[in-house]
């Protein structure tokens, strides 16, 4: 066989990886009208940087907490044309979100002869400025699974949801969730698993700074950081150490350790962004003011910490006994009890 006859191994794509685990073709389950829910989640140890941008494979493992009843619910039904509805409004076919949703469906539909109507509702308070892509893609994955009667294992649902949005891999479960980075080229060992520890006293507060669309989305921000920030080199090691500390803190219900680790992890991620070029700073003056309020509260003995994602809003971490003190400093704070 000459070199020209040999077939180069094909790089894994979403289509190829998913096709390995599906029947040759799919058909919608008759009268499927179920609505599927997935919670939103907030990372305490962040996912920041991809080792594979096509499959959304991360450079580091991450750990999150799900936001109980706050999230997305999605229903798929057969229709005469593809259509996507968000919070009761039909989106234009060219809408960015609508195109992403249909592209995700296409990974499973693979040319089969039917059209779909996808209806999604987010009950995440818009005022909270929380991203909904994690819960959105997780709920969509669950709805796809139901619509085609696939009955996929949770780990596979998580790995496939990850292809929609990395953090969606963690939104398949309640409570604390770890997304294991994995090492396989096809990413099928890169999925999330729930931790079996509950922490009923834990509270999350949502501090709204701005709810407008951000100029740089997390995908672009991540890529820019990996490509241009010299500080990014230190990130994988820091993330691995923080993950370890968080596991310990959760196992021992050591809130101070949990808070310190989460806040430092978030600020370290933001430091890598700030050192990118062009610089990437998601903070606004009110974000910094909120940080200072938190540091002042700590100086006065209130055990409250924060974390932040690729946006200007803060998510506060505290326990039930500090709730009154925290609310006093952040009037109108939306408080979530992740364990009900
Ligand atoms: O899942 P994506 O592509 O929206 O990226 C999420 C990135 C962060 O929110 C900043 C961190 C995380 O782990 O959720």
Short mmCIF file of C-alpha atoms and ligand atoms in Angstrom, two decimals:
data_model
loop_
_atom_site.label_atom_id
_atom_site.label_comp_id
_atom_site.label_asym_id
_atom_site.label_seq_id
_atom_site.Cartn_x
_atom_site.Cartn_y
_atom_site.Cartn_z
CA UNK A 1 0.00 0.00 0.00
CA UNK A 2 1.42 3.38 -0.96
CA UNK A 3 1.22 6.40 1.31
CA UNK A 4 -1.48 7.88 -0.88
CA UNK A 5 -3.65 4.75 -0.32
CA UNK A 6 -3.45 4.95 3.45
CA UNK A 7 -6.30 6.63 5.23
CA UNK A 8 -5.31 9.30 7.73
CA UNK A 9 -7.06 8.81 11.09
CA UNK A 10 -9.97 11.19 11.29
CA UNK A 11 -9.89 13.79 14.04
CA UNK A 12 -12.82 13.40 16.43
CA UNK A 13 -15.65 15.78 15.72
CA UNK A 14 -18.86 16.13 17.70
CA UNK A 15 -20.75 14.30 14.95
CA UNK A 16 -18.34 11.37 14.83
CA UNK A 17 -18.06 10.96 18.60
CA UNK A 18 -21.82 11.09 19.17
CA UNK A 19 -22.57 8.74 16.25
CA UNK A 20 -20.50 6.04 17.97
CA UNK A 21 -23.02 5.88 20.78
CA UNK A 22 -26.30 6.23 18.91
CA UNK A 23 -28.37 3.86 16.79
CA UNK A 24 -27.85 4.20 13.02
CA UNK A 25 -30.85 6.54 12.82
CA UNK A 26 -33.24 8.13 15.30
CA UNK A 27 -36.99 8.67 15.19
CA UNK A 28 -39.03 10.82 17.53
CA UNK A 29 -40.90 8.94 20.22
CA UNK A 30 -44.61 9.24 19.47
CA UNK A 31 -46.54 11.72 21.68
CA UNK A 32 -43.42 12.89 23.53
CA UNK A 33 -44.50 16.04 25.33
CA UNK A 34 -42.33 15.85 28.43
CA UNK A 35 -40.62 18.95 29.73
CA UNK A 36 -37.18 18.34 31.18
CA UNK A 37 -35.48 20.51 33.80
CA UNK A 38 -31.77 21.13 34.51
CA UNK A 39 -30.41 23.46 37.21
CA UNK A 40 -28.01 26.29 36.64
CA UNK A 41 -24.60 25.91 38.32
CA UNK A 42 -21.82 28.06 39.67
CA UNK A 43 -18.23 26.86 39.61
CA UNK A 44 -16.20 27.10 42.82
CA UNK A 45 -13.16 25.81 40.94
CA UNK A 46 -13.52 27.22 37.43
CA UNK A 47 -13.26 25.65 34.01
CA UNK A 48 -10.97 28.04 32.16
CA UNK A 49 -9.20 26.97 28.95
CA UNK A 50 -9.82 24.18 26.47
CA UNK A 51 -7.47 21.44 25.39
CA UNK A 52 -9.83 20.77 22.47
CA UNK A 53 -11.97 23.65 21.23
CA UNK A 54 -14.17 21.48 18.98
CA UNK A 55 -15.28 19.07 21.69
CA UNK A 56 -15.06 21.57 24.58
CA UNK A 57 -12.48 19.48 26.44
CA UNK A 58 -11.06 21.40 29.40
CA UNK A 59 -7.48 21.98 30.48
CA UNK A 60 -8.50 21.37 34.11
CA UNK A 61 -11.17 19.61 36.14
CA UNK A 62 -13.73 21.88 37.81
CA UNK A 63 -16.20 21.75 40.69
CA UNK A 64 -19.55 23.48 40.95
CA UNK A 65 -22.68 23.83 42.97
CA UNK A 66 -26.08 23.60 41.31
CA UNK A 67 -28.74 26.20 41.99
CA UNK A 68 -31.62 23.90 42.99
CA UNK A 69 -34.84 25.02 41.31
CA UNK A 70 -33.20 27.80 39.26
CA UNK A 71 -32.46 26.67 35.75
CA UNK A 72 -33.98 25.80 32.39
CA UNK A 73 -36.80 23.57 31.26
CA UNK A 74 -37.09 22.35 27.72
CA UNK A 75 -39.54 20.43 25.59
CA UNK A 76 -39.10 19.15 22.05
CA UNK A 77 -41.98 18.18 19.79
CA UNK A 78 -42.39 17.34 16.11
CA UNK A 79 -43.21 20.32 13.92
CA UNK A 80 -43.52 21.20 10.24
CA UNK A 81 -40.47 23.45 10.44
CA UNK A 82 -37.59 23.91 12.86
CA UNK A 83 -38.47 26.55 15.44
CA UNK A 84 -37.01 27.66 18.76
CA UNK A 85 -38.99 29.40 21.48
CA UNK A 86 -37.33 31.12 24.44
CA UNK A 87 -39.46 32.20 27.40
CA UNK A 88 -42.61 32.11 25.28
CA UNK A 89 -41.20 34.08 22.34
CA UNK A 90 -40.44 32.50 18.97
CA UNK A 91 -36.89 33.35 17.89
CA UNK A 92 -35.99 34.34 14.33
CA UNK A 93 -34.34 31.47 12.44
CA UNK A 94 -31.12 33.48 12.19
CA UNK A 95 -30.97 34.21 15.92
CA UNK A 96 -27.63 33.12 17.42
CA UNK A 97 -29.20 31.09 20.23
CA UNK A 98 -31.75 29.47 17.87
CA UNK A 99 -28.98 28.42 15.49
CA UNK A 100 -26.96 26.89 18.33
CA UNK A 101 -29.97 24.92 19.53
CA UNK A 102 -30.78 23.55 16.06
CA UNK A 103 -27.09 22.74 15.43
CA UNK A 104 -27.13 20.72 18.67
CA UNK A 105 -30.30 18.86 17.61
CA UNK A 106 -28.63 18.12 14.26
CA UNK A 107 -25.86 16.22 16.05
CA UNK A 108 -28.49 13.65 16.99
CA UNK A 109 -30.98 14.00 14.12
CA UNK A 110 -28.26 13.43 11.49
CA UNK A 111 -30.42 14.24 8.49
CA UNK A 112 -33.50 12.28 9.63
CA UNK A 113 -36.67 13.53 7.98
CA UNK A 114 -38.50 15.49 10.66
CA UNK A 115 -38.51 19.04 11.98
CA UNK A 116 -38.68 20.11 15.61
CA UNK A 117 -40.17 22.74 17.84
CA UNK A 118 -37.93 23.43 20.84
CA UNK A 119 -39.43 25.37 23.74
CA UNK A 120 -37.13 26.56 26.52
CA UNK A 121 -37.92 28.53 29.61
CA UNK A 122 -35.38 29.91 32.05
CA UNK A 123 -36.59 30.65 35.56
CA UNK A 124 -33.26 32.18 36.47
CA UNK A 125 -34.26 35.69 37.52
CA UNK A 126 -33.14 37.91 34.65
CA UNK A 127 -32.25 40.45 37.30
CA UNK A 128 -29.59 38.09 38.61
CA UNK A 129 -27.48 38.32 35.48
CA UNK A 130 -26.70 34.60 35.56
CA UNK A 131 -25.62 32.73 32.48
CA UNK A 132 -28.19 30.23 31.29
CA UNK A 133 -26.11 28.31 28.76
CA UNK A 134 -25.15 25.62 31.30
CA UNK A 135 -28.71 24.79 32.35
CA UNK A 136 -29.95 25.47 28.80
CA UNK A 137 -27.77 22.86 27.12
CA UNK A 138 -28.22 20.36 29.96
CA UNK A 139 -32.02 20.64 29.71
CA UNK A 140 -31.78 20.44 25.91
CA UNK A 141 -29.70 17.27 26.19
CA UNK A 142 -32.26 15.71 28.53
CA UNK A 143 -35.05 16.72 26.15
CA UNK A 144 -33.20 15.23 23.15
CA UNK A 145 -32.70 12.01 25.10
CA UNK A 146 -36.42 11.83 25.86
CA UNK A 147 -37.57 12.96 22.40
CA UNK A 148 -35.61 10.21 20.65
CA UNK A 149 -36.10 7.62 23.41
CA UNK A 150 -32.34 7.16 23.75
CA UNK A 151 -32.16 6.48 27.52
CA UNK A 152 -28.47 7.39 27.64
CA UNK A 153 -26.45 6.89 30.83
CA UNK A 154 -25.99 10.07 32.94
CA UNK A 155 -22.27 10.18 32.17
CA UNK A 156 -22.96 10.12 28.46
CA UNK A 157 -25.63 12.81 28.82
CA UNK A 158 -23.05 14.91 30.63
CA UNK A 159 -20.34 14.33 27.98
CA UNK A 160 -22.75 15.22 25.16
CA UNK A 161 -24.15 18.28 26.98
CA UNK A 162 -20.51 19.42 27.33
CA UNK A 163 -20.33 19.67 23.54
CA UNK A 164 -23.07 22.34 23.68
CA UNK A 165 -21.41 24.33 26.45
CA UNK A 166 -18.61 23.12 28.72
CA UNK A 167 -20.27 24.08 31.97
CA UNK A 168 -23.48 22.29 30.86
CA UNK A 169 -21.75 18.99 31.68
CA UNK A 170 -22.15 19.92 35.37
CA UNK A 171 -25.81 20.96 35.13
CA UNK A 172 -27.07 17.38 34.89
CA UNK A 173 -27.00 17.02 38.67
CA UNK A 174 -28.04 18.71 41.90
CA UNK A 175 -25.65 19.74 44.68
CA UNK A 176 -21.87 19.63 44.37
CA UNK A 177 -20.64 18.36 41.01
CA UNK A 178 -17.16 17.62 39.69
CA UNK A 179 -16.41 17.71 35.97
CA UNK A 180 -13.43 15.44 35.41
CA UNK A 181 -11.24 16.75 32.62
CA UNK A 182 -10.44 13.32 31.18
CA UNK A 183 -7.54 12.47 28.89
CA UNK A 184 -9.13 10.67 25.94
CA UNK A 185 -8.94 12.27 22.52
CA UNK A 186 -12.64 11.69 21.89
CA UNK A 187 -13.45 13.21 25.30
CA UNK A 188 -15.70 10.38 26.42
CA UNK A 189 -14.02 10.35 29.83
CA UNK A 190 -14.64 14.10 30.21
CA UNK A 191 -17.96 14.19 32.03
CA UNK A 192 -19.31 15.35 35.38
CA UNK A 193 -20.30 13.33 38.43
CA UNK A 194 -22.19 14.44 41.54
CA UNK A 195 -20.55 14.40 44.98
CA UNK A 196 -22.72 12.68 47.54
CA UNK A 197 -22.20 15.32 50.26
CA UNK A 198 -25.04 17.65 51.15
CA UNK A 199 -24.52 20.97 52.94
CA UNK A 200 -27.95 22.30 53.90
CA UNK A 201 -26.59 25.42 55.65
CA UNK A 202 -24.89 26.69 52.51
CA UNK A 203 -26.29 29.81 50.84
CA UNK A 204 -25.55 31.57 47.56
CA UNK A 205 -26.36 35.23 47.02
CA UNK A 206 -26.65 36.82 43.61
CA UNK A 207 -25.30 40.34 43.36
CA UNK A 208 -26.47 41.98 40.17
CA UNK A 209 -24.09 44.53 38.71
CA UNK A 210 -25.23 44.39 35.10
CA UNK A 211 -27.48 42.10 33.08
CA UNK A 212 -26.58 43.44 29.64
CA UNK A 213 -24.96 41.15 27.10
CA UNK A 214 -21.21 41.07 27.62
CA UNK A 215 -18.87 42.24 24.89
CA UNK A 216 -16.66 39.12 25.02
CA UNK A 217 -18.34 35.73 25.56
CA UNK A 218 -16.68 33.08 27.71
CA UNK A 219 -15.54 31.02 24.70
CA UNK A 220 -13.65 33.97 23.17
CA UNK A 221 -12.39 35.11 26.57
CA UNK A 222 -11.01 31.65 27.30
CA UNK A 223 -9.28 31.40 23.94
CA UNK A 224 -7.77 34.85 24.21
CA UNK A 225 -6.43 34.06 27.67
CA UNK A 226 -4.89 30.74 26.65
CA UNK A 227 -3.30 32.28 23.57
CA UNK A 228 -1.97 35.54 24.99
CA UNK A 229 -1.74 35.53 28.80
CA UNK A 230 1.63 34.56 30.25
CA UNK A 231 -0.12 34.07 33.61
CA UNK A 232 -2.20 31.25 32.14
CA UNK A 233 0.78 28.88 32.58
CA UNK A 234 0.18 28.77 36.30
CA UNK A 235 -3.57 28.16 36.02
CA UNK A 236 -3.72 24.34 35.60
CA UNK A 237 -1.60 23.78 38.73
CA UNK A 238 -3.61 26.25 40.78
CA UNK A 239 -6.89 24.71 39.63
CA UNK A 240 -5.70 21.21 40.57
CA UNK A 241 -4.66 22.39 44.03
CA UNK A 242 -7.93 24.28 44.55
CA UNK A 243 -9.97 21.27 43.51
CA UNK A 244 -8.20 19.21 46.16
CA UNK A 245 -8.83 21.88 48.82
CA UNK A 246 -12.49 22.13 47.89
CA UNK A 247 -12.92 18.37 48.20
CA UNK A 248 -11.43 18.57 51.69
CA UNK A 249 -13.54 21.57 52.65
CA UNK A 250 -16.72 19.83 51.49
CA UNK A 251 -15.85 16.56 53.22
CA UNK A 252 -15.12 18.40 56.50
CA UNK A 253 -17.87 21.02 56.02
CA UNK A 254 -15.18 23.62 56.57
CA UNK A 255 -16.87 26.76 55.26
CA UNK A 256 -13.92 29.13 55.65
CA UNK A 257 -11.75 26.86 53.55
CA UNK A 258 -14.50 26.52 50.94
CA UNK A 259 -14.99 30.29 50.75
CA UNK A 260 -11.30 31.21 50.68
CA UNK A 261 -10.50 28.63 48.03
CA UNK A 262 -13.44 29.64 45.82
CA UNK A 263 -12.70 33.35 46.03
CA UNK A 264 -9.00 32.89 45.35
CA UNK A 265 -9.75 30.54 42.46
CA UNK A 266 -12.08 33.09 40.85
CA UNK A 267 -9.64 35.97 41.32
CA UNK A 268 -6.79 33.88 39.91
CA UNK A 269 -8.88 33.13 36.82
CA UNK A 270 -9.60 36.84 36.43
CA UNK A 271 -5.88 37.63 36.87
CA UNK A 272 -5.09 35.39 33.87
CA UNK A 273 -7.69 37.32 31.84
CA UNK A 274 -6.42 40.73 32.86
CA UNK A 275 -2.93 39.74 31.68
CA UNK A 276 -4.28 38.80 28.22
CA UNK A 277 -3.87 40.98 25.17
CA UNK A 278 -6.00 42.87 24.41
CA UNK A 279 -6.73 42.91 28.13
CA UNK A 280 -9.90 41.29 29.32
CA UNK A 281 -11.59 42.79 32.36
CA UNK A 282 -15.19 41.82 33.04
CA UNK A 283 -15.38 43.90 36.20
CA UNK A 284 -17.25 47.15 36.44
CA UNK A 285 -16.83 49.78 39.17
CA UNK A 286 -19.81 48.25 41.02
CA UNK A 287 -18.15 44.80 40.90
CA UNK A 288 -15.13 46.23 42.73
CA UNK A 289 -17.37 48.10 45.17
CA UNK A 290 -19.13 44.80 45.99
CA UNK A 291 -15.76 43.09 46.52
CA UNK A 292 -14.78 45.83 48.94
CA UNK A 293 -18.05 45.46 50.83
CA UNK A 294 -17.32 41.74 51.19
CA UNK A 295 -13.74 42.29 52.37
CA UNK A 296 -14.97 44.88 54.85
CA UNK A 297 -17.66 42.47 56.10
CA UNK A 298 -14.98 39.82 56.62
CA UNK A 299 -12.82 42.30 58.50
CA UNK A 300 -15.85 42.77 60.78
CA UNK A 301 -16.15 39.04 61.35
CA UNK A 302 -18.81 38.05 58.82
CA UNK A 303 -17.80 34.88 56.98
CA UNK A 304 -18.79 35.79 53.42
CA UNK A 305 -16.88 35.16 50.19
CA UNK A 306 -17.53 35.62 46.50
CA UNK A 307 -16.96 34.03 43.16
CA UNK A 308 -17.33 35.54 39.67
CA UNK A 309 -17.52 34.16 36.16
CA UNK A 310 -16.96 35.78 32.77
CA UNK A 311 -19.13 38.76 33.64
CA UNK A 312 -19.43 41.64 36.13
CA UNK A 313 -21.84 39.98 38.62
CA UNK A 314 -20.81 38.46 41.95
CA UNK A 315 -22.07 35.28 43.55
CA UNK A 316 -21.74 35.35 47.32
CA UNK A 317 -21.02 32.31 49.44
CA UNK A 318 -22.10 32.20 53.07
CA UNK A 319 -23.94 29.98 55.54
CA UNK A 320 -27.38 30.32 57.10
CA UNK A 321 -26.04 31.91 60.30
CA UNK A 322 -24.55 34.84 58.35
CA UNK A 323 -27.59 35.42 56.15
CA UNK A 324 -29.02 38.37 58.09
CA UNK A 325 -25.64 40.15 58.23
CA UNK A 326 -25.01 39.61 54.53
CA UNK A 327 -28.47 40.83 53.55
CA UNK A 328 -27.96 43.95 55.60
CA UNK A 329 -24.88 44.77 53.51
CA UNK A 330 -26.52 43.78 50.22
CA UNK A 331 -30.15 44.95 50.42
CA UNK A 332 -32.46 43.08 48.04
CA UNK A 333 -29.99 40.20 47.70
CA UNK A 334 -31.46 37.13 45.97
CA UNK A 335 -30.57 34.17 48.21
CA UNK A 336 -30.51 30.58 46.99
CA UNK A 337 -30.47 27.44 49.11
CA UNK A 338 -28.70 24.91 46.91
CA UNK A 339 -29.78 22.02 49.15
CA UNK A 340 -33.39 23.09 49.51
O1 LIG B 1 -19.44 26.74 29.65
P1 LIG B 1 -18.96 28.05 29.15
O2 LIG B 1 -18.33 27.95 27.79
O3 LIG B 1 -20.00 29.12 29.22
O4 LIG B 1 -17.75 28.53 30.12
C1 LIG B 1 -17.93 28.77 31.49
C2 LIG B 1 -16.76 29.50 32.03
C3 LIG B 1 -16.89 29.99 33.45
O5 LIG B 1 -18.23 30.27 33.78
C4 LIG B 1 -16.09 31.28 33.59
C5 LIG B 1 -16.32 29.02 34.47
C6 LIG B 1 -17.14 27.79 34.81
O6 LIG B 1 -16.52 26.79 35.17
O7 LIG B 1 -18.38 27.84 34.75
#
